[in-house]
Tab-separated table of N, CA, C and O in Angstrom:
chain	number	residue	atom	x	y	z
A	115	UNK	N	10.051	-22.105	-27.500
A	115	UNK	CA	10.194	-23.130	-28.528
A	115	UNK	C	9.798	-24.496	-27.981
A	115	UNK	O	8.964	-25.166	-28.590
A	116	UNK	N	10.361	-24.935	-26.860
A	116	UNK	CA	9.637	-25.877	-26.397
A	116	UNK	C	8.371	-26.349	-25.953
A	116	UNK	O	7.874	-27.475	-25.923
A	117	UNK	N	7.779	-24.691	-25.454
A	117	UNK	CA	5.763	-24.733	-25.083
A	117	UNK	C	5.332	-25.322	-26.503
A	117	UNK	O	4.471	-26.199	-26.575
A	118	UNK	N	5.781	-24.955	-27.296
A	118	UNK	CA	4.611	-25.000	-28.753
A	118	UNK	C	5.137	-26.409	-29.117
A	118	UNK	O	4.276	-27.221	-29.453
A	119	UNK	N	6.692	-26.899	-29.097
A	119	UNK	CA	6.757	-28.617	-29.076
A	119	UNK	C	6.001	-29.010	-28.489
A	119	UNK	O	5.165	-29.711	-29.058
A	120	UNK	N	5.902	-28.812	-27.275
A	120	UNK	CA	4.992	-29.626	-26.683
A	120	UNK	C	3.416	-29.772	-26.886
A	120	UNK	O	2.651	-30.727	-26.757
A	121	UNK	N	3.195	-28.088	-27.353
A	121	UNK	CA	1.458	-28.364	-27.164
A	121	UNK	C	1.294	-28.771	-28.589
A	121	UNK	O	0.208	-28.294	-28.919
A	122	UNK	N	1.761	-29.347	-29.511
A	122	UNK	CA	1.884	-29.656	-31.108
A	122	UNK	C	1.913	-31.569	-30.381
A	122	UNK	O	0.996	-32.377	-30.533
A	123	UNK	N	2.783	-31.740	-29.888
A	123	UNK	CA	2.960	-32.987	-29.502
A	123	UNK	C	1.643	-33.662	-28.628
A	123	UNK	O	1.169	-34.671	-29.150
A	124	UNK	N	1.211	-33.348	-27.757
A	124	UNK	CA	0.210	-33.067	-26.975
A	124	UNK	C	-1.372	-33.187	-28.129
A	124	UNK	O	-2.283	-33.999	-27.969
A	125	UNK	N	-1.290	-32.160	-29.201
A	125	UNK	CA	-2.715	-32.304	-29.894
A	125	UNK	C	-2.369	-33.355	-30.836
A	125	UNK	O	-3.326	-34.019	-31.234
A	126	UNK	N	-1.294	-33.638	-31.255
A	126	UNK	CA	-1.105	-34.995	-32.192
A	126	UNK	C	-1.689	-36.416	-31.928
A	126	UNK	O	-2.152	-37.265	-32.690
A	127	UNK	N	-1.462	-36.365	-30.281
A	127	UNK	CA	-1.713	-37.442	-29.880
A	127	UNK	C	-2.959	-37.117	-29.277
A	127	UNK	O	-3.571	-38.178	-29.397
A	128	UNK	N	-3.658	-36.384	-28.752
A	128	UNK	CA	-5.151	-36.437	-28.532
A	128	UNK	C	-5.841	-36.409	-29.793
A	128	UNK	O	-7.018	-36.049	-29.760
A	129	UNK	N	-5.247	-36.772	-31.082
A	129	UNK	CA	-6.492	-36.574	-32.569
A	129	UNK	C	-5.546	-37.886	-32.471
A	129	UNK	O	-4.828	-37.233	-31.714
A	130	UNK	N	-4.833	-39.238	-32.548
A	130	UNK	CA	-4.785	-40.292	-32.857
A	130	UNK	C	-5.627	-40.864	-31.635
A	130	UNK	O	-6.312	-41.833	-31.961
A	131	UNK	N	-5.715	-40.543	-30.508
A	131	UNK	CA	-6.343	-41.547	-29.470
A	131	UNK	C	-7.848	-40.763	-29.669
A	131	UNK	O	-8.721	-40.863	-28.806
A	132	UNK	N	-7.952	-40.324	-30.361
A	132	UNK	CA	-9.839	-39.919	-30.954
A	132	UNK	C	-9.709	-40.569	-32.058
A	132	UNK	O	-10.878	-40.831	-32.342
A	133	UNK	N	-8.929	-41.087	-33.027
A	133	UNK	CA	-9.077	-41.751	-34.341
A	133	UNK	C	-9.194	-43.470	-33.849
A	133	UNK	O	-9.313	-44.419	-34.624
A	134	UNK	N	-9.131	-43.523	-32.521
A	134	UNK	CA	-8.823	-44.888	-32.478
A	134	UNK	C	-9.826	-45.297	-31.696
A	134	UNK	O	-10.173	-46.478	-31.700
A	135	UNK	N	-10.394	-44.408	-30.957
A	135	UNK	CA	-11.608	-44.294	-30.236
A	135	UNK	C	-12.895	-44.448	-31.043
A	135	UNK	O	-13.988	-44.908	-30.712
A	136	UNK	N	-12.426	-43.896	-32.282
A	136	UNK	CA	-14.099	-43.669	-33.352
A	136	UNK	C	-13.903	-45.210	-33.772
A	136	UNK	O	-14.965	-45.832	-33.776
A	137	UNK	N	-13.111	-45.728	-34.019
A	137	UNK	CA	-13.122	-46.736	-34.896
A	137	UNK	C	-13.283	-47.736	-34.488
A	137	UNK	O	-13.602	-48.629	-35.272
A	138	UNK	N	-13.130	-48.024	-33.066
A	138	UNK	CA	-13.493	-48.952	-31.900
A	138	UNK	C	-15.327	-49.243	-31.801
A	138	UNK	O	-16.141	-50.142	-31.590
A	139	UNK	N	-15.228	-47.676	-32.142
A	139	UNK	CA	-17.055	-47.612	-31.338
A	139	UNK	C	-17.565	-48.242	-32.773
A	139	UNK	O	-18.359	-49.170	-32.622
A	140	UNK	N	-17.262	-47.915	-34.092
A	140	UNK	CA	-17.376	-48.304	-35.386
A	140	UNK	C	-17.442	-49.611	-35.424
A	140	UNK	O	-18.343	-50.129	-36.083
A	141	UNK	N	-16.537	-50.382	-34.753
A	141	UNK	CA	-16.561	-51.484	-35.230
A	141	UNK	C	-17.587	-52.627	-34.078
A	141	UNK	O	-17.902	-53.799	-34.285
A	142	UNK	N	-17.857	-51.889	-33.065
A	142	UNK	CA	-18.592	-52.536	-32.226
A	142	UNK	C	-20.029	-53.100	-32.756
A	142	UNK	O	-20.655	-54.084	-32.362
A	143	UNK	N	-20.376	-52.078	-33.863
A	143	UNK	CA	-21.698	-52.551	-34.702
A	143	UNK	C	-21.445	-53.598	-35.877
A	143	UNK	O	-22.384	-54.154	-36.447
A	144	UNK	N	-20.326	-53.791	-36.145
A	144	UNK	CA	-20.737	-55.079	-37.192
A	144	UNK	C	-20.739	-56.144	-36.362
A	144	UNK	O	-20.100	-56.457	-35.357
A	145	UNK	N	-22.111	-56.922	-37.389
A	145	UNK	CA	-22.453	-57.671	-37.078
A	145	UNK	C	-22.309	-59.227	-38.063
A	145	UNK	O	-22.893	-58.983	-39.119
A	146	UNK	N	-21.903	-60.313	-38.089
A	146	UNK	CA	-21.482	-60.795	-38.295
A	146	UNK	C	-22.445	-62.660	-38.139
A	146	UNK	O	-22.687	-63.199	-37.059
A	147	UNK	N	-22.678	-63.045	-39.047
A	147	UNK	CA	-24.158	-63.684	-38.835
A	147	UNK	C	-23.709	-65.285	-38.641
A	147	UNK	O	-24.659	-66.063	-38.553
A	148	UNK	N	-22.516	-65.801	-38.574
A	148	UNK	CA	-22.179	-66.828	-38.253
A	148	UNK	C	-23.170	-68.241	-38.200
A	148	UNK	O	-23.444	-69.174	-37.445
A	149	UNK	N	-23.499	-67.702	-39.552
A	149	UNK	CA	-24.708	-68.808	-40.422
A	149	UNK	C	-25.652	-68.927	-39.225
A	149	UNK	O	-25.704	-69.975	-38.581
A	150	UNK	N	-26.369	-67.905	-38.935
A	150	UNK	CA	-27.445	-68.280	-38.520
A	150	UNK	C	-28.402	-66.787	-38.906
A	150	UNK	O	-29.169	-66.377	-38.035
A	151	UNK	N	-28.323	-66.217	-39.916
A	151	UNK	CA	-29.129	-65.182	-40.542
A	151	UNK	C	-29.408	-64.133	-39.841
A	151	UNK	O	-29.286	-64.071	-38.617
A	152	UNK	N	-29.970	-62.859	-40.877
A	152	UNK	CA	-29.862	-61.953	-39.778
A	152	UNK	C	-30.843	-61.847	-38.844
A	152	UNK	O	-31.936	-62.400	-38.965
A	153	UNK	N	-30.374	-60.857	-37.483
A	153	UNK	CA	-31.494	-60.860	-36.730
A	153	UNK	C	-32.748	-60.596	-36.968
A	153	UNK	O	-33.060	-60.053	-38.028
A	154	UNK	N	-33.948	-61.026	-35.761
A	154	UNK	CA	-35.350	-60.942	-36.240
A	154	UNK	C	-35.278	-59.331	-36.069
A	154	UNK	O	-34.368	-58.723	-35.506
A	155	UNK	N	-36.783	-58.599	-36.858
A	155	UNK	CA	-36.822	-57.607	-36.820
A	155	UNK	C	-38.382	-57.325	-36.546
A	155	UNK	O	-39.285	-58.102	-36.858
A	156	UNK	N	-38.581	-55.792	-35.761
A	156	UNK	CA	-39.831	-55.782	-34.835
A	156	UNK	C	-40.886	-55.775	-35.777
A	156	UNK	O	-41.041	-54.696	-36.349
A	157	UNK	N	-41.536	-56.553	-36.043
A	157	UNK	CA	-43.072	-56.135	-36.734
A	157	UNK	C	-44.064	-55.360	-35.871
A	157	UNK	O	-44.514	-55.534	-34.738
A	158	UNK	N	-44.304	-54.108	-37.163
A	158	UNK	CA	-45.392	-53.045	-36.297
A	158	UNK	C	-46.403	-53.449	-36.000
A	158	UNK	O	-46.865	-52.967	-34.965
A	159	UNK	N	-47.238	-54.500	-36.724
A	159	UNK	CA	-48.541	-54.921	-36.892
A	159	UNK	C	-49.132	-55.693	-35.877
A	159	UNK	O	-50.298	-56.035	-36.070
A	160	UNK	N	-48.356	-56.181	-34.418
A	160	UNK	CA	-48.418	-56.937	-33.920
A	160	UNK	C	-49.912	-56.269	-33.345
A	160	UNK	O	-50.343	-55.124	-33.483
A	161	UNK	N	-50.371	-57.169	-32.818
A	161	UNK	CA	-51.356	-56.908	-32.004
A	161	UNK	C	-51.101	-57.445	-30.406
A	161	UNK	O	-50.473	-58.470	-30.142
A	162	UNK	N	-51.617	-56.685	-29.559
A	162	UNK	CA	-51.307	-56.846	-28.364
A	162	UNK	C	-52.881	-56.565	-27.768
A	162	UNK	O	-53.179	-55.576	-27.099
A	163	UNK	N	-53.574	-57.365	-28.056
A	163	UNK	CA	-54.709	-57.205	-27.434
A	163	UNK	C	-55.527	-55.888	-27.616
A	163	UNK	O	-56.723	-55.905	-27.327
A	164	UNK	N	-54.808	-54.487	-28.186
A	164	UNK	CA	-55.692	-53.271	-28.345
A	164	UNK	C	-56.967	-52.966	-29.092
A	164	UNK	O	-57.079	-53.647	-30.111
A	165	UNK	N	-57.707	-52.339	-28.920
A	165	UNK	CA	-58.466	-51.838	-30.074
A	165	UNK	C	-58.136	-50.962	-31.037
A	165	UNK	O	-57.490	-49.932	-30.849
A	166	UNK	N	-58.659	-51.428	-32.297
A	166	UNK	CA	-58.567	-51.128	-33.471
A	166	UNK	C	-58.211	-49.215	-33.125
A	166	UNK	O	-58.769	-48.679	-32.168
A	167	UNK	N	-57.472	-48.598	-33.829
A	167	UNK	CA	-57.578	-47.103	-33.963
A	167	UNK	C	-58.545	-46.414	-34.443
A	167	UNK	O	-59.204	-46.539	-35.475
A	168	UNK	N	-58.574	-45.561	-33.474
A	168	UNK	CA	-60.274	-44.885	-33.939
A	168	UNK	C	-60.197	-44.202	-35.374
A	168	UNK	O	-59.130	-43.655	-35.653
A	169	UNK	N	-60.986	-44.186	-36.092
A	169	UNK	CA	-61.173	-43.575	-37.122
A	169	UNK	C	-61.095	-42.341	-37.537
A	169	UNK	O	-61.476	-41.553	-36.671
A	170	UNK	N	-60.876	-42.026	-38.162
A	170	UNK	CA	-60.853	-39.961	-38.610
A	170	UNK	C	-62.083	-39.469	-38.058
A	170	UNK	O	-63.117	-40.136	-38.019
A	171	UNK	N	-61.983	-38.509	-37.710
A	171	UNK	CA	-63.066	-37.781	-36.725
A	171	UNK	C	-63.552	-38.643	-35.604
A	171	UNK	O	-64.702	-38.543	-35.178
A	172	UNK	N	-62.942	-39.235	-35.268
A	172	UNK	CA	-63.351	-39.795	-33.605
A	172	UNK	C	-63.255	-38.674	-32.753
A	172	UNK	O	-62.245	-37.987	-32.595
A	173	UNK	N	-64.595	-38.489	-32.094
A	173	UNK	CA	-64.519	-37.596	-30.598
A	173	UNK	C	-65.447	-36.565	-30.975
A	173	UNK	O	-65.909	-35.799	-30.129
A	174	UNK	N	-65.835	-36.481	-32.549
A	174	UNK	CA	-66.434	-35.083	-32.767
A	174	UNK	C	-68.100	-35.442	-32.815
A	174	UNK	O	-68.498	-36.581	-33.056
A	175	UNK	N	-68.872	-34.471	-32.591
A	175	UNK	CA	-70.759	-34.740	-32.099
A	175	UNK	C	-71.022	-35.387	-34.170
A	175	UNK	O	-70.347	-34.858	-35.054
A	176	UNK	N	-71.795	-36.224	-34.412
A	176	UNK	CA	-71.925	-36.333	-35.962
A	176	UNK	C	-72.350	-34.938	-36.491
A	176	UNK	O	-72.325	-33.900	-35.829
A	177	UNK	N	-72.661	-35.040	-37.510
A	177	UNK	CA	-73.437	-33.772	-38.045
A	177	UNK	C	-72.961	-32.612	-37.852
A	177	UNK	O	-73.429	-31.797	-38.647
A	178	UNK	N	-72.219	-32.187	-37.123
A	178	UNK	CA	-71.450	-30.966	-36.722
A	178	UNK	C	-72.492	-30.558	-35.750
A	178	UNK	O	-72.399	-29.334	-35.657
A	179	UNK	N	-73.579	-31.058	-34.868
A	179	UNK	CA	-74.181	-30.488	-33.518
A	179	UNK	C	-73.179	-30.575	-32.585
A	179	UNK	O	-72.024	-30.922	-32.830
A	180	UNK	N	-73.663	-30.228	-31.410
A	180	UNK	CA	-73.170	-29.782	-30.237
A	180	UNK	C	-73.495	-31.179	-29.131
A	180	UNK	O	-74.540	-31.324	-28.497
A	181	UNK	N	-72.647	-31.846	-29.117
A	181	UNK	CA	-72.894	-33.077	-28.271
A	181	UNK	C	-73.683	-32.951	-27.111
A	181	UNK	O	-72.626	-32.439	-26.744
A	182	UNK	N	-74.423	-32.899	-26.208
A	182	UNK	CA	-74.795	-32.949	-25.118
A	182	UNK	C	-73.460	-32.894	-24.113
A	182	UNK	O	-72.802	-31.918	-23.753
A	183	UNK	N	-73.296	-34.454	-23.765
A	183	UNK	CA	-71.386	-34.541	-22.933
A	183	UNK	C	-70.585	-33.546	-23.534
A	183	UNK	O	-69.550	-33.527	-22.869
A	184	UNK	N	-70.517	-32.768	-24.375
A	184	UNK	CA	-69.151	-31.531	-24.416
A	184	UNK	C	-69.940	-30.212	-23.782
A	184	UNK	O	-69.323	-29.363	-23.139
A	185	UNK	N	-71.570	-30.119	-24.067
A	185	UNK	CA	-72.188	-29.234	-23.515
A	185	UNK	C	-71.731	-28.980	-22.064
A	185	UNK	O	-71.439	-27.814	-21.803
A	186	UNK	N	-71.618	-29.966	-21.008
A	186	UNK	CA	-71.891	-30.457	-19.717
A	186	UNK	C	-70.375	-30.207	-19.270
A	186	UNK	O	-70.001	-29.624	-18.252
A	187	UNK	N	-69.743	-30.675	-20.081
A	187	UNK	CA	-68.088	-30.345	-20.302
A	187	UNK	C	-67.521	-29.040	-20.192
A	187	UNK	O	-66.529	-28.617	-19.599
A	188	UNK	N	-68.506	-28.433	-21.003
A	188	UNK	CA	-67.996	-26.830	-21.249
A	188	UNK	C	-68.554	-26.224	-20.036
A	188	UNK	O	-67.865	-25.395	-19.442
A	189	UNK	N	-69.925	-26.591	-19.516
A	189	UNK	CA	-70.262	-25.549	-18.436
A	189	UNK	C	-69.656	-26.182	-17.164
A	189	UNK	O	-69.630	-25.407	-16.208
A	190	UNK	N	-69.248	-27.204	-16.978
A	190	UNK	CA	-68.330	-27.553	-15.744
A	190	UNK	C	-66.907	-26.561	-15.631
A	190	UNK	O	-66.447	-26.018	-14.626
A	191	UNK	N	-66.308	-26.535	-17.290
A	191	UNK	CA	-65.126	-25.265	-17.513
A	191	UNK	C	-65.887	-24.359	-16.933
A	191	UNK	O	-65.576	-24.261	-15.746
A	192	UNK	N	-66.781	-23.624	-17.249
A	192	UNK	CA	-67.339	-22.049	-17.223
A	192	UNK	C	-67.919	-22.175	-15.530
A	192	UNK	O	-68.782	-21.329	-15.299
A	193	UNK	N	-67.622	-22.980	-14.471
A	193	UNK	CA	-67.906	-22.853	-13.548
A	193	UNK	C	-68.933	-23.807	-12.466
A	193	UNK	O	-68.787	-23.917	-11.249
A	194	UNK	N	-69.812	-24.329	-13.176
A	194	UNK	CA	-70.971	-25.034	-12.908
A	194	UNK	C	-70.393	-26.172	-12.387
A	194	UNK	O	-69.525	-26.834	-12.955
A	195	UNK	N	-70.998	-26.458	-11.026
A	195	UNK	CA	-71.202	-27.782	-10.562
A	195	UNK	C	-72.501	-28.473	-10.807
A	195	UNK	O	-73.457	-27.722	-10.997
A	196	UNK	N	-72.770	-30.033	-10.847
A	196	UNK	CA	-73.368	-30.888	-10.953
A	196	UNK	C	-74.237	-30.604	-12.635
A	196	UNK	O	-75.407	-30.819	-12.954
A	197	UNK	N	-73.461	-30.234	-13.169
A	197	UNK	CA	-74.349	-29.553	-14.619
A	197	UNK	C	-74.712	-30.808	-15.210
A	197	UNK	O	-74.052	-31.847	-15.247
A	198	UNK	N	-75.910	-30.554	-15.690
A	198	UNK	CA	-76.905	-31.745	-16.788
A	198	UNK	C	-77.513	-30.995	-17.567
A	198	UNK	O	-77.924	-29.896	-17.195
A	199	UNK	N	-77.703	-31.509	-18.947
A	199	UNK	CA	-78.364	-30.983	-19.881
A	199	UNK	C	-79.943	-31.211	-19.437
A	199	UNK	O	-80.240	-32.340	-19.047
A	200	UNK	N	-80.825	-30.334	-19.471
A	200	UNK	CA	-81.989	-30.329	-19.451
A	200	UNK	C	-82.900	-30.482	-20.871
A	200	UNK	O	-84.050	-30.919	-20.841
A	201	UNK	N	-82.295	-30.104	-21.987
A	201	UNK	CA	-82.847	-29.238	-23.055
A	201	UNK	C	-82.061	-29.661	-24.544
A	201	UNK	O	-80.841	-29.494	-24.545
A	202	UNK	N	-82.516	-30.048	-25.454
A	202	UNK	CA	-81.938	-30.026	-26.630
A	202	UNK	C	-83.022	-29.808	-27.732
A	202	UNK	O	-83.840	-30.681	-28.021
A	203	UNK	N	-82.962	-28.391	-28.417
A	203	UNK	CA	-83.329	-28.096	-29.393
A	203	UNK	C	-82.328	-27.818	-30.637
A	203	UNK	O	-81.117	-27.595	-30.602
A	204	UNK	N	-83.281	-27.906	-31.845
A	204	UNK	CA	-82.582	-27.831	-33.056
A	204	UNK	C	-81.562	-26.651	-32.873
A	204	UNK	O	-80.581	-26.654	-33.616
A	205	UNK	N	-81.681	-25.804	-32.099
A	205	UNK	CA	-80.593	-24.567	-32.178
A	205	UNK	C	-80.121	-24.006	-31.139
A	205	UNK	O	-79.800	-22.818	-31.114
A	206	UNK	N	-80.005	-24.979	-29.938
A	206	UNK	CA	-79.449	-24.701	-28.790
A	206	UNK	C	-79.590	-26.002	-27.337
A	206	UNK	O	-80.595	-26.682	-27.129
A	207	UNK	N	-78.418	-26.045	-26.594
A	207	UNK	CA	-78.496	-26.936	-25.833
A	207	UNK	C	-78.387	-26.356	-24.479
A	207	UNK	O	-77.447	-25.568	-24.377
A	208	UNK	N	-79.435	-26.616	-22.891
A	208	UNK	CA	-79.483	-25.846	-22.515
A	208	UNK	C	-79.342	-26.825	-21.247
A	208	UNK	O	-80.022	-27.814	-20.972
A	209	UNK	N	-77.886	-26.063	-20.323
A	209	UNK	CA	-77.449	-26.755	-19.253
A	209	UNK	C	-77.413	-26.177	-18.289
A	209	UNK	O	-76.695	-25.221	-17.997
A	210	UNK	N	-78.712	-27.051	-17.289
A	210	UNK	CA	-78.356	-25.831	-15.775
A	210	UNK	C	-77.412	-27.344	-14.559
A	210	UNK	O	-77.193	-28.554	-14.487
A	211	UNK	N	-77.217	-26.156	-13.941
A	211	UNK	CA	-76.343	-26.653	-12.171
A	211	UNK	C	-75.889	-25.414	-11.389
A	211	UNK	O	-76.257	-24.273	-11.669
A	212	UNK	N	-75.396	-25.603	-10.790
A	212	UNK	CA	-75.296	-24.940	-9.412
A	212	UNK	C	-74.013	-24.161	-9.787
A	212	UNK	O	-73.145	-24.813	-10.368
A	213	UNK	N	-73.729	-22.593	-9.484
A	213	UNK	CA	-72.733	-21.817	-9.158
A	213	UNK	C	-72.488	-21.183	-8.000
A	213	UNK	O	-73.157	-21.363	-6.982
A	214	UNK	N	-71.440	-20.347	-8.100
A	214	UNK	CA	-71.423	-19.518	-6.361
A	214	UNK	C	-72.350	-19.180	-5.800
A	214	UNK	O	-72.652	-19.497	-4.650
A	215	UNK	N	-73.144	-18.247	-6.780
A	215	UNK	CA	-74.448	-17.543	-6.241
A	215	UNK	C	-75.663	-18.267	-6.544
A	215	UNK	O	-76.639	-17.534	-6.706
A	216	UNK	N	-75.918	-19.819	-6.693
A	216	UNK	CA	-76.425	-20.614	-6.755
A	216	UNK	C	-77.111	-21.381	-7.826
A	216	UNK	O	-76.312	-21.509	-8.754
A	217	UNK	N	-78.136	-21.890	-8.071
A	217	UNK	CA	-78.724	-23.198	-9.369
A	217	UNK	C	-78.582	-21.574	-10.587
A	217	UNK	O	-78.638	-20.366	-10.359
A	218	UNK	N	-78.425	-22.224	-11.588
A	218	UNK	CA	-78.209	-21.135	-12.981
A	218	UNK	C	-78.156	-22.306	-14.145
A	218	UNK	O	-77.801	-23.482	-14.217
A	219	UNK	N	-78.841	-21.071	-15.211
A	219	UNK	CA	-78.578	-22.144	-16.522
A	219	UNK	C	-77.771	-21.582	-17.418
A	219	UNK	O	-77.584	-20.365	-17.378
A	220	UNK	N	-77.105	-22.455	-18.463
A	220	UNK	CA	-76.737	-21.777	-19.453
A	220	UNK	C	-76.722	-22.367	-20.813
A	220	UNK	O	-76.857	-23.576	-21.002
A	221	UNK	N	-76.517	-21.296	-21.974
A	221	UNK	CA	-76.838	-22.220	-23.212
A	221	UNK	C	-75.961	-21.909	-23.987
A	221	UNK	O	-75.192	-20.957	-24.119
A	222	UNK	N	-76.276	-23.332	-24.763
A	222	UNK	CA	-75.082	-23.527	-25.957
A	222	UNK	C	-75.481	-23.739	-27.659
A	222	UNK	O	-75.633	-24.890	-28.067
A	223	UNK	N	-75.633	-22.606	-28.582
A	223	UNK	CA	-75.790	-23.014	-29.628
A	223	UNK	C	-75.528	-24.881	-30.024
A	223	UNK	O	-74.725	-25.682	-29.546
A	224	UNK	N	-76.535	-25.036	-31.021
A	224	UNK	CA	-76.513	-26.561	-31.124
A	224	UNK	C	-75.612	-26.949	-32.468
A	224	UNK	O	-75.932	-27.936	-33.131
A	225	UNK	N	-74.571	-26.201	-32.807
A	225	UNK	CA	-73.888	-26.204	-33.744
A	225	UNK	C	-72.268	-26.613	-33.263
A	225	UNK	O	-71.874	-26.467	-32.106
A	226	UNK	N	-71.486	-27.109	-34.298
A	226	UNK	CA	-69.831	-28.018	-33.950
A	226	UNK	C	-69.462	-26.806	-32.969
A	226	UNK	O	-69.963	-25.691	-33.117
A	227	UNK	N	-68.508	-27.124	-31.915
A	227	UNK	CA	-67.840	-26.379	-31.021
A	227	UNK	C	-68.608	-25.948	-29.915
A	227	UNK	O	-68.086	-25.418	-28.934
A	228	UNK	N	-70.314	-26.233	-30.069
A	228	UNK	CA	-70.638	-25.799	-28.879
A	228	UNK	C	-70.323	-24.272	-28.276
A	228	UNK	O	-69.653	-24.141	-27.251
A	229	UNK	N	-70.873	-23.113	-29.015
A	229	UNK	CA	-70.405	-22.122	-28.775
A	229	UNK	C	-71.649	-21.423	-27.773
A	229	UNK	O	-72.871	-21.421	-27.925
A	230	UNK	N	-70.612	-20.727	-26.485
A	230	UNK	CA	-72.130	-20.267	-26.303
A	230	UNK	C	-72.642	-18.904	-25.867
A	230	UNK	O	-71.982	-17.917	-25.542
A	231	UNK	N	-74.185	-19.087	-25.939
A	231	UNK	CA	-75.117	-18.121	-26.002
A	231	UNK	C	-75.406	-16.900	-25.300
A	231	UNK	O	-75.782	-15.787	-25.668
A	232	UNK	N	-75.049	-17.561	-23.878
A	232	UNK	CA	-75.487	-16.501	-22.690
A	232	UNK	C	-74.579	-16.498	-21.926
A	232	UNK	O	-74.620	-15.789	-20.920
């Protein structure tokens, strides 16, 4: 009879010293403007010296071709050192450089994504 007095007594008072705790932290946010208005607030628009945001489709070749630089890009992925485009025709872009087993070319349809050929 007395354990359960106690642990009744015990949670009574840990839910008033949490009711008094919330209301503390509650009241720490009003704010109170003592005639001098409310605070300033951040404007997004600021400029900080950046450039303008690139536009919708920034980064992509126009026209939906195959950029040259993503060509050179892709065969550096696929292995190739010192790769340069040699070659750009209407339907393929064609990049040699150096691999393990030495100078090699390879090609890239001249269409968006640069997909490739060989």
């Amino acid at each position: 009879m007395m354990i359960n007095f106690t642990k009744s007594a015990f949670g009574i008072l840990l839910a008033l010293s949490t009711v008094a705790s919330t209301s503390s932290i509650a009241s720490a946010q009003y704010y109170e403007d003592y005639g001098r208005g409310p605070p300033p607030r951040f404007k997004a628009e600021r400029d900080w010296g950046r450039p303008p945001p690139p536009r919708p489709g920034w980064g992509r070749p126009p026209g939906g071709g195959c950029d040259p630089r993503w060509a050179e890009d892709k065969a550096r992925d696929f292995g190739f050192r010192r790769a340069r485009v040699v070659g750009v025709t209407p339907r393929r872009v064609i990049v040699q450089g150096w691999t393990r087993r030495g100078p090699d070319e390879i090609s890239f349809a001249n269409i968006r994504g640069c997909p490739t050929l060989r």
